[in-house]
């Protein structure tokens, strides 16, 4: 069997969760004697020579097709194929895989490419790694107004108002603009520039809903990573038989648990840590404020580790440090390489996952459980399925500073409850389990 994985970014210039997932899946499919390859677009400004379009990563052939640095509106909205996609289509016609496995929905990867694959007689499966869930959420974060978790139910007025606020419009004006009837919004959306984008938002949300329906008509299966995502899709009318849950798994081999609580009980001043992306949607501002509310005589520490690899992350980290200034219990440490993550997690008493956005994972929570470290998490997305509140960790309202402060203070005062959680952590799934489930799906 031959499988081509199509995603929006890939190694070496992009290293993220989806890329690591696809590389791990390719490794296991190859070990099962299947032929695999990876395809991904690359902005024209990043490649100057055709020779860079074909290379090998981790023993897997990779093909890159150049697309414009600045796509047109119709290309970005997947109304038409992006310029340069014809190169991908010709390559797919040469390769003739049994399956095209789509892992992203972005410019150069989406409905036009799936249509072409089906025209070529290639079967398609899509895996949704991000909260957008295909064409369901226009912001891609499943956060209402950018502040609170969304219920995932799509209707033009609600979703267009939310998206307009994310583009900088005030909430009252966004609500007024979103009230435009869809037919009128469709006509006004033809106006060039930002005005047309704003006036056409309701029609654009309705168009995305139609795009989602066509997507489900074309693909064999739509894979999500948790039951919460499945429920949101079915609530919006997506056909349940095509929705498949394939939960995340730990990719690193040979992870071992730290000594159990009987051999190494939790210390009187528990160490709580955050390991991940430095971004406002991860709830870090609320986490820092929660710790600062705890009286200083309560012994505990919070360690924050994340990459500061771009300007936005650097600015956010600087703001966090300024917010936490004066509280010696809050420490900032360098980012952790993937190889070092298990060791860092094992040294913590608990991992904090305070996200205020929908989480399909996060993988770091699975890795924490794999080494025997419990998780204190927001009740969002997959986290509410991974953590059994009060049994193997804690679940708390996302963004609720007071609730997080009380819970962390309680853990600090009664660290023995962490040991009880540790005894009840079950073994997480692995990428081997994930790959086996995909092989069953392909075979079916």
Coordinates of C-alpha atoms in Angstrom, one line a residue:
X1 CA 0.0 0.0 0.0
X2 CA 1.2 3.5 -0.8
X3 CA 0.2 6.5 1.3
X4 CA 1.1 10.1 0.7
X5 CA 0.8 12.5 3.7
X6 CA -0.1 16.1 2.8
X7 CA 0.3 18.9 5.3
X8 CA 0.8 22.6 5.4
X9 CA 4.4 22.6 6.8
X10 CA 7.3 20.2 7.2
X11 CA 10.8 19.7 8.3
X12 CA 13.4 21.2 8.3
X13 CA 12.1 24.7 8.4
X14 CA 9.0 23.9 10.5
X15 CA 9.0 21.7 13.6
X16 CA 5.6 21.4 15.3
X17 CA 3.3 18.8 16.7
X18 CA 1.7 17.9 13.4
X19 CA 5.1 17.4 11.7
X20 CA 6.4 15.2 14.5
X21 CA 3.1 13.2 14.4
X22 CA 3.4 12.7 10.6
X23 CA 7.1 11.7 10.8
X24 CA 6.3 9.2 13.5
X25 CA 3.4 7.7 11.6
X26 CA 5.6 7.4 8.4
X27 CA 8.3 5.6 10.4
X28 CA 5.8 3.0 11.6
X29 CA 4.1 2.6 8.2
X30 CA 7.5 2.0 6.7
X31 CA 8.3 -0.6 9.4
X32 CA 5.0 -2.4 8.4
X33 CA 6.3 -2.6 4.8
X34 CA 4.2 0.2 3.3
X35 CA 5.4 2.9 0.9
X36 CA 5.1 6.4 2.2
X37 CA 5.9 10.0 1.1
X38 CA 5.2 13.5 2.3
X39 CA 4.1 16.5 0.4
X40 CA 3.8 20.1 1.7
X41 CA 3.6 23.6 0.1
X42 CA 6.4 26.0 0.6
X43 CA 6.2 29.8 0.1
X44 CA 8.1 31.0 -3.0
X45 CA 10.2 33.3 -0.9
X46 CA 11.7 30.3 1.0
X47 CA 12.9 28.4 -2.0
X48 CA 15.1 29.7 -4.8
X49 CA 16.1 26.4 -6.5
X50 CA 14.0 23.6 -7.9
X51 CA 16.5 21.1 -6.3
X52 CA 15.1 21.9 -2.9
X53 CA 11.7 20.7 -3.9
X54 CA 12.7 17.0 -3.5
X55 CA 14.6 15.7 -0.5
X56 CA 14.6 13.0 2.1
X57 CA 13.8 13.4 5.8
X58 CA 14.0 10.5 8.2
X59 CA 14.3 8.1 5.2
X60 CA 11.0 9.3 3.8
X61 CA 10.8 11.2 0.4
X62 CA 9.5 14.7 0.7
X63 CA 8.1 16.8 -2.1
X64 CA 7.6 20.6 -1.8
X65 CA 5.5 22.7 -4.2
X66 CA 6.0 26.4 -4.3
X67 CA 3.0 28.7 -3.7
X68 CA 2.8 32.5 -3.5
X69 CA 4.0 34.3 -0.4
X70 CA 0.8 36.4 -0.6
X71 CA -2.2 34.3 -1.8
X72 CA -5.2 36.0 -3.3
X73 CA -8.5 36.0 -1.3
X74 CA -10.1 33.3 -3.4
X75 CA -7.0 31.1 -3.0
X76 CA -6.9 31.6 0.8
X77 CA -10.6 30.8 1.1
X78 CA -10.1 27.6 -1.0
X79 CA -12.5 28.8 -3.7
X80 CA -9.9 28.1 -6.3
X81 CA -6.6 26.2 -6.3
X82 CA -3.7 28.3 -5.2
X83 CA -1.1 29.1 -7.9
X84 CA 1.5 26.4 -7.9
X85 CA -0.9 23.6 -6.8
X86 CA -0.9 22.3 -10.4
X87 CA 2.7 21.1 -9.6
X88 CA 1.3 19.0 -6.7
X89 CA -1.5 17.7 -8.9
X90 CA 1.0 16.5 -11.6
X91 CA 3.1 14.9 -9.0
X92 CA 0.1 13.0 -7.5
X93 CA -0.8 11.8 -11.0
X94 CA 2.7 10.4 -11.3
X95 CA 2.8 8.8 -7.8
X96 CA -0.8 7.3 -7.9
X97 CA -0.9 6.5 -4.2
X98 CA -3.7 4.3 -2.7
X99 CA -4.3 7.0 -0.1
X100 CA -3.8 10.7 0.3
X101 CA -3.8 11.4 4.0
X102 CA -4.5 15.1 4.6
X103 CA -3.3 16.6 8.0
X104 CA -3.8 20.4 7.5
X105 CA -6.3 22.8 6.1
X106 CA -4.4 25.9 5.0
X107 CA -3.5 27.6 1.8
X108 CA -2.4 25.0 -0.7
X109 CA -3.8 22.1 1.4
X110 CA -7.6 21.7 1.4
X111 CA -10.7 21.2 -0.6
X112 CA -9.2 21.9 -4.1
X113 CA -6.4 19.4 -3.5
X114 CA -8.9 16.8 -2.2
X115 CA -11.1 17.3 -5.2
X116 CA -8.1 16.7 -7.5
X117 CA -7.1 13.6 -5.6
X118 CA -10.6 12.2 -6.0
X119 CA -10.6 13.0 -9.7
X120 CA -7.4 11.0 -10.0
X121 CA -9.1 8.1 -8.2
X122 CA -7.1 8.4 -5.0
X123 CA -8.9 7.7 -1.7
X124 CA -8.6 10.5 0.9
X125 CA -8.6 10.4 4.7
X126 CA -8.2 13.6 6.7
X127 CA -6.9 14.0 10.3
X128 CA -7.6 17.2 12.2
X129 CA -4.8 18.2 14.5
X130 CA -6.0 21.8 15.1
X131 CA -9.2 23.2 16.7
X132 CA -10.5 24.5 13.4
X133 CA -11.8 20.9 12.7
X134 CA -11.6 21.3 9.0
X135 CA -13.7 24.3 7.9
X136 CA -15.8 24.4 11.1
X137 CA -14.1 27.3 13.0
X138 CA -12.9 30.3 11.0
X139 CA -10.5 31.5 13.7
X140 CA -9.0 28.1 14.1
X141 CA -9.0 28.3 17.9
X142 CA -12.6 27.4 19.0
X143 CA -12.6 30.4 21.4
X144 CA -15.6 32.6 21.6
X145 CA -14.6 36.3 21.3
X146 CA -11.0 35.1 21.7
X147 CA -11.6 34.8 25.5
X148 CA -13.6 31.7 26.4
X149 CA -14.0 28.2 25.0
X150 CA -16.6 27.9 22.3
X151 CA -19.3 25.2 22.2
X152 CA -18.5 24.5 18.6
X153 CA -22.0 25.1 17.2
X154 CA -21.7 27.1 14.0
X155 CA -24.1 29.7 12.8
X156 CA -23.2 32.7 10.6
X157 CA -24.2 35.5 13.0
X158 CA -22.4 34.1 16.0
X159 CA -19.3 33.0 14.2
X160 CA -18.9 36.0 12.0
X161 CA -19.1 38.4 15.0
X162 CA -16.5 36.4 16.8
X163 CA -14.2 36.4 13.8
X164 CA -14.6 40.1 13.2
X165 CA -13.5 40.9 16.8
X166 CA -10.4 38.7 16.2
X167 CA -9.6 40.9 13.2
X168 CA -9.7 44.0 15.4
X169 CA -13.3 45.2 15.2
X170 CA -15.1 46.3 18.4
X171 CA -17.7 43.9 19.7
X172 CA -20.7 46.2 19.2
X173 CA -19.7 46.9 15.6
X174 CA -18.9 43.3 15.0
X175 CA -22.3 42.2 16.2
X176 CA -24.0 44.8 14.0
X177 CA -22.0 43.8 10.9
X178 CA -22.6 40.1 11.6
X179 CA -26.4 40.7 11.6
X180 CA -26.4 41.3 7.8
X181 CA -28.4 38.6 6.1
X182 CA -26.2 36.1 4.3
X183 CA -27.4 37.0 0.7
X184 CA -26.8 40.7 1.3
X185 CA -23.4 39.9 3.0
X186 CA -22.5 37.8 -0.1
X187 CA -23.0 40.8 -2.4
X188 CA -21.2 43.2 -0.1
X189 CA -18.3 40.8 0.2
X190 CA -17.3 41.6 -3.3
X191 CA -16.1 45.0 -2.2
X192 CA -12.2 45.0 -2.3
X193 CA -10.1 45.1 0.8
X194 CA -10.8 45.0 4.5
X195 CA -14.3 46.5 4.1
X196 CA -15.4 43.7 1.8
X197 CA -13.9 41.1 4.2
X198 CA -15.9 42.6 7.1
X199 CA -19.2 43.0 5.2
X200 CA -18.9 39.6 3.7
X201 CA -18.0 37.7 6.9
X202 CA -21.5 36.2 7.4
X203 CA -21.6 34.9 3.9
X204 CA -18.1 33.6 4.3
X205 CA -19.0 31.6 7.4
X206 CA -22.0 30.1 5.5
X207 CA -19.7 29.3 2.6
X208 CA -17.3 27.5 5.0
X209 CA -20.2 25.4 6.2
X210 CA -20.9 24.4 2.6
X211 CA -17.3 23.6 2.2
X212 CA -17.3 21.4 5.2
X213 CA -20.3 19.5 3.7
X214 CA -18.4 18.9 0.5
X215 CA -15.3 17.8 2.4
X216 CA -17.3 15.1 4.1
X217 CA -18.8 14.0 0.8
X218 CA -15.4 13.5 -0.8
X219 CA -13.4 11.8 2.0
X220 CA -13.6 8.3 3.3
X221 CA -13.0 9.2 6.9
X222 CA -12.5 12.3 9.0
X223 CA -10.2 11.5 11.9
X224 CA -10.3 13.5 15.2
X225 CA -8.2 13.0 18.3
X226 CA -11.0 13.0 21.0
X227 CA -14.7 12.5 21.7
X228 CA -15.2 16.2 22.3
X229 CA -14.3 17.0 18.7
X230 CA -16.5 14.2 17.4
X231 CA -19.5 15.6 19.4
X232 CA -18.9 19.1 18.0
X233 CA -18.9 17.8 14.4
X234 CA -22.0 15.7 14.8
X235 CA -23.8 18.7 16.4
X236 CA -23.1 20.6 13.2
X237 CA -24.6 17.9 11.0
X238 CA -21.4 16.1 9.9
X239 CA -22.2 12.4 9.1
X240 CA -21.3 10.4 12.2
X241 CA -20.3 7.2 10.2
X242 CA -17.4 9.1 8.6
X243 CA -16.0 10.5 11.9
X244 CA -13.3 8.3 13.5
X245 CA -11.6 8.9 16.8
X246 CA -7.9 8.0 16.9
X247 CA -6.5 9.4 20.1
X248 CA -3.0 10.8 20.4
X249 CA -0.2 8.6 21.6
X250 CA 3.2 9.1 23.0
X251 CA 5.8 9.1 20.3
X252 CA 9.0 8.5 22.3
X253 CA 10.0 4.9 22.8
X254 CA 11.4 3.6 26.1
X255 CA 9.8 6.1 28.5
X256 CA 10.0 4.8 32.0
X257 CA 8.1 5.9 35.1
X258 CA 9.9 7.7 37.9
X259 CA 9.9 5.9 41.3
X260 CA 6.4 5.6 42.7
X261 CA 5.1 7.7 45.6
X262 CA 5.9 5.0 48.2
X263 CA 9.6 5.1 47.1
X264 CA 9.7 8.9 46.5
X265 CA 6.7 10.8 48.0
X266 CA 6.0 14.3 47.0
X267 CA 8.0 17.0 48.8
X268 CA 6.5 19.5 51.2
X269 CA 7.0 22.3 48.6
X270 CA 5.6 20.8 45.3
X271 CA 7.2 21.8 42.0
X272 CA 4.5 22.6 39.4
X273 CA 5.6 23.2 35.8
X274 CA 4.4 24.3 32.4
X275 CA 6.1 23.0 29.3
X276 CA 4.9 24.2 25.9
X277 CA 4.2 27.1 23.6
X278 CA 4.3 30.6 25.0
X279 CA 1.0 32.1 23.9
X280 CA -2.0 33.8 25.5
X281 CA -4.4 31.0 24.5
X282 CA -2.4 28.6 26.7
X283 CA -3.7 30.4 29.9
X284 CA -0.3 31.4 31.2
X285 CA -1.3 34.9 32.2
X286 CA -4.1 33.4 34.3
X287 CA -1.7 30.8 35.7
X288 CA 0.8 33.4 36.8
X289 CA -1.9 35.5 38.4
X290 CA -3.3 32.4 40.2
X291 CA 0.1 31.7 41.8
X292 CA 0.6 35.3 42.8
X293 CA -2.7 35.2 44.7
X294 CA -1.4 32.4 46.9
X295 CA 0.0 33.8 50.2
X296 CA 3.8 33.8 50.2
X297 CA 4.0 31.6 53.3
X298 CA 2.6 28.7 51.2
X299 CA 5.6 26.8 49.9
X300 CA 5.5 25.8 46.2
X301 CA 7.1 26.7 42.9
X302 CA 6.0 27.2 39.3
X303 CA 8.5 26.7 36.5
X304 CA 7.6 27.9 33.0
X305 CA 9.5 26.5 30.0
X306 CA 8.7 27.4 26.4
X307 CA 10.5 28.4 23.1
X308 CA 11.1 32.1 22.5
X309 CA 11.9 31.5 18.8
X310 CA 10.0 34.4 17.3
X311 CA 9.2 38.0 18.2
X312 CA 5.7 37.3 19.4
X313 CA 6.8 34.6 21.8
X314 CA 9.6 36.9 23.0
X315 CA 7.2 39.7 23.7
X316 CA 4.8 37.5 25.5
X317 CA 7.5 36.0 27.6
X318 CA 8.7 39.5 28.5
X319 CA 5.2 40.4 29.6
X320 CA 4.9 37.3 31.7
X321 CA 8.2 38.0 33.4
X322 CA 7.1 41.5 34.2
X323 CA 3.8 40.3 35.6
X324 CA 5.5 37.7 37.8
X325 CA 8.3 40.1 38.9
X326 CA 8.7 40.1 42.7
X327 CA 7.4 36.6 43.3
X328 CA 10.4 34.3 43.7
X329 CA 8.2 31.2 43.5
X330 CA 7.7 31.8 39.7
X331 CA 10.7 30.9 37.6
X332 CA 11.4 30.9 33.9
X333 CA 13.7 28.3 32.4
X334 CA 14.9 27.6 28.8
X335 CA 12.9 25.7 26.3
X336 CA 13.2 21.9 26.4
X337 CA 14.3 19.8 23.5
X338 CA 12.0 16.8 22.6
X339 CA 14.6 14.4 23.9
X340 CA 14.8 16.1 27.3
X341 CA 11.0 16.5 27.8
X342 CA 10.6 13.2 29.7
X343 CA 13.4 14.0 32.1
X344 CA 12.0 17.5 32.8
X345 CA 8.5 16.2 33.3
X346 CA 9.7 13.4 35.7
X347 CA 11.3 16.0 37.9
X348 CA 8.0 17.9 38.3
X349 CA 5.4 17.0 40.9
X350 CA 2.6 18.1 38.6
X351 CA 2.3 19.5 35.1
X352 CA 0.0 22.5 34.6
X353 CA -2.0 22.7 31.4
X354 CA -4.1 25.9 31.9
X355 CA -5.3 26.4 28.3
X356 CA -8.2 28.6 27.6
X357 CA -8.5 27.3 24.0
X358 CA -9.6 23.9 22.7
X359 CA -6.9 21.3 23.1
X360 CA -6.6 18.3 20.9
X361 CA -3.9 16.9 23.1
X362 CA -1.6 18.3 24.3
X363 CA 1.0 15.6 23.8
X364 CA 3.0 16.9 26.7
X365 CA 0.2 15.8 29.1
X366 CA 0.4 12.3 27.7
X367 CA 4.2 12.3 28.2
X368 CA 3.7 13.6 31.8
X369 CA 1.4 10.6 32.5
X370 CA 3.8 8.2 30.8
X371 CA 6.6 9.2 33.3
X372 CA 4.2 9.2 36.3
X373 CA 3.6 13.0 36.7
X374 CA -0.1 14.0 37.2
X375 CA -1.7 16.9 35.3
X376 CA -3.6 19.9 36.6
X377 CA -5.6 21.0 33.6
X378 CA -8.4 23.2 32.2
X379 CA -11.6 21.5 31.5
X380 CA -11.3 21.9 27.7
X381 CA -11.0 19.6 24.7
X382 CA -9.1 16.4 25.2
X383 CA -7.8 17.4 28.6
X384 CA -11.2 16.8 30.1
X385 CA -11.0 13.3 28.7
X386 CA -7.4 12.6 29.8
X387 CA -7.8 13.8 33.4
X388 CA -10.2 12.3 35.8
X389 CA -10.8 15.1 38.3
X390 CA -9.7 14.3 41.8
X391 CA -8.7 10.8 40.8
X392 CA -5.5 11.1 38.7
X393 CA -5.2 14.9 38.6
X394 CA -7.4 18.1 38.7
X395 CA -9.7 19.7 36.2
X396 CA -10.5 23.4 36.6
X397 CA -12.5 26.0 34.8
X398 CA -10.4 27.6 32.0
X399 CA -9.3 31.1 32.8
X400 CA -10.7 31.1 36.3
X401 CA -7.9 32.7 38.3
X402 CA -9.5 32.2 41.7
X403 CA -10.3 28.5 41.1
X404 CA -6.7 27.8 39.8
X405 CA -5.3 29.7 42.8
X406 CA -7.3 27.8 45.3
X407 CA -6.5 24.4 43.7
X408 CA -2.7 25.1 43.6
X409 CA -2.7 26.3 47.1
X410 CA -4.6 23.2 48.2
X411 CA -2.0 21.0 46.5
X412 CA 0.8 23.0 48.2
X413 CA -0.8 22.6 51.6
X414 CA -1.6 18.9 51.1
X415 CA 1.0 17.5 48.7
X416 CA 0.0 13.9 49.7
X417 CA -2.9 14.2 47.3
X418 CA -0.4 14.3 44.4
X419 CA 0.8 10.9 45.5
X420 CA -2.8 9.5 45.4
X421 CA -3.1 10.8 41.8
X422 CA 0.2 9.2 40.8
X423 CA -1.1 5.8 42.0
X424 CA -4.0 6.1 39.6
X425 CA -2.3 7.3 36.4
X426 CA -2.8 4.7 33.7
X427 CA -0.4 4.0 30.8
X428 CA -1.1 6.3 27.9
X429 CA -1.4 5.3 24.3
X430 CA 1.6 5.2 22.0
X431 CA 2.2 6.1 18.4
X432 CA 2.4 2.4 17.7
X433 CA -1.3 2.2 18.8
X434 CA -2.1 5.2 16.6
X435 CA -0.4 3.6 13.6
X436 CA -2.2 0.3 14.1
X437 CA -5.5 2.1 14.1
X438 CA -4.7 3.9 10.8
X439 CA -3.7 0.6 9.2
X440 CA -7.1 -0.8 10.1
X441 CA -8.7 2.3 8.7
X442 CA -6.8 2.1 5.4
X443 CA -7.6 -1.6 5.1
X444 CA -11.3 -1.0 5.7

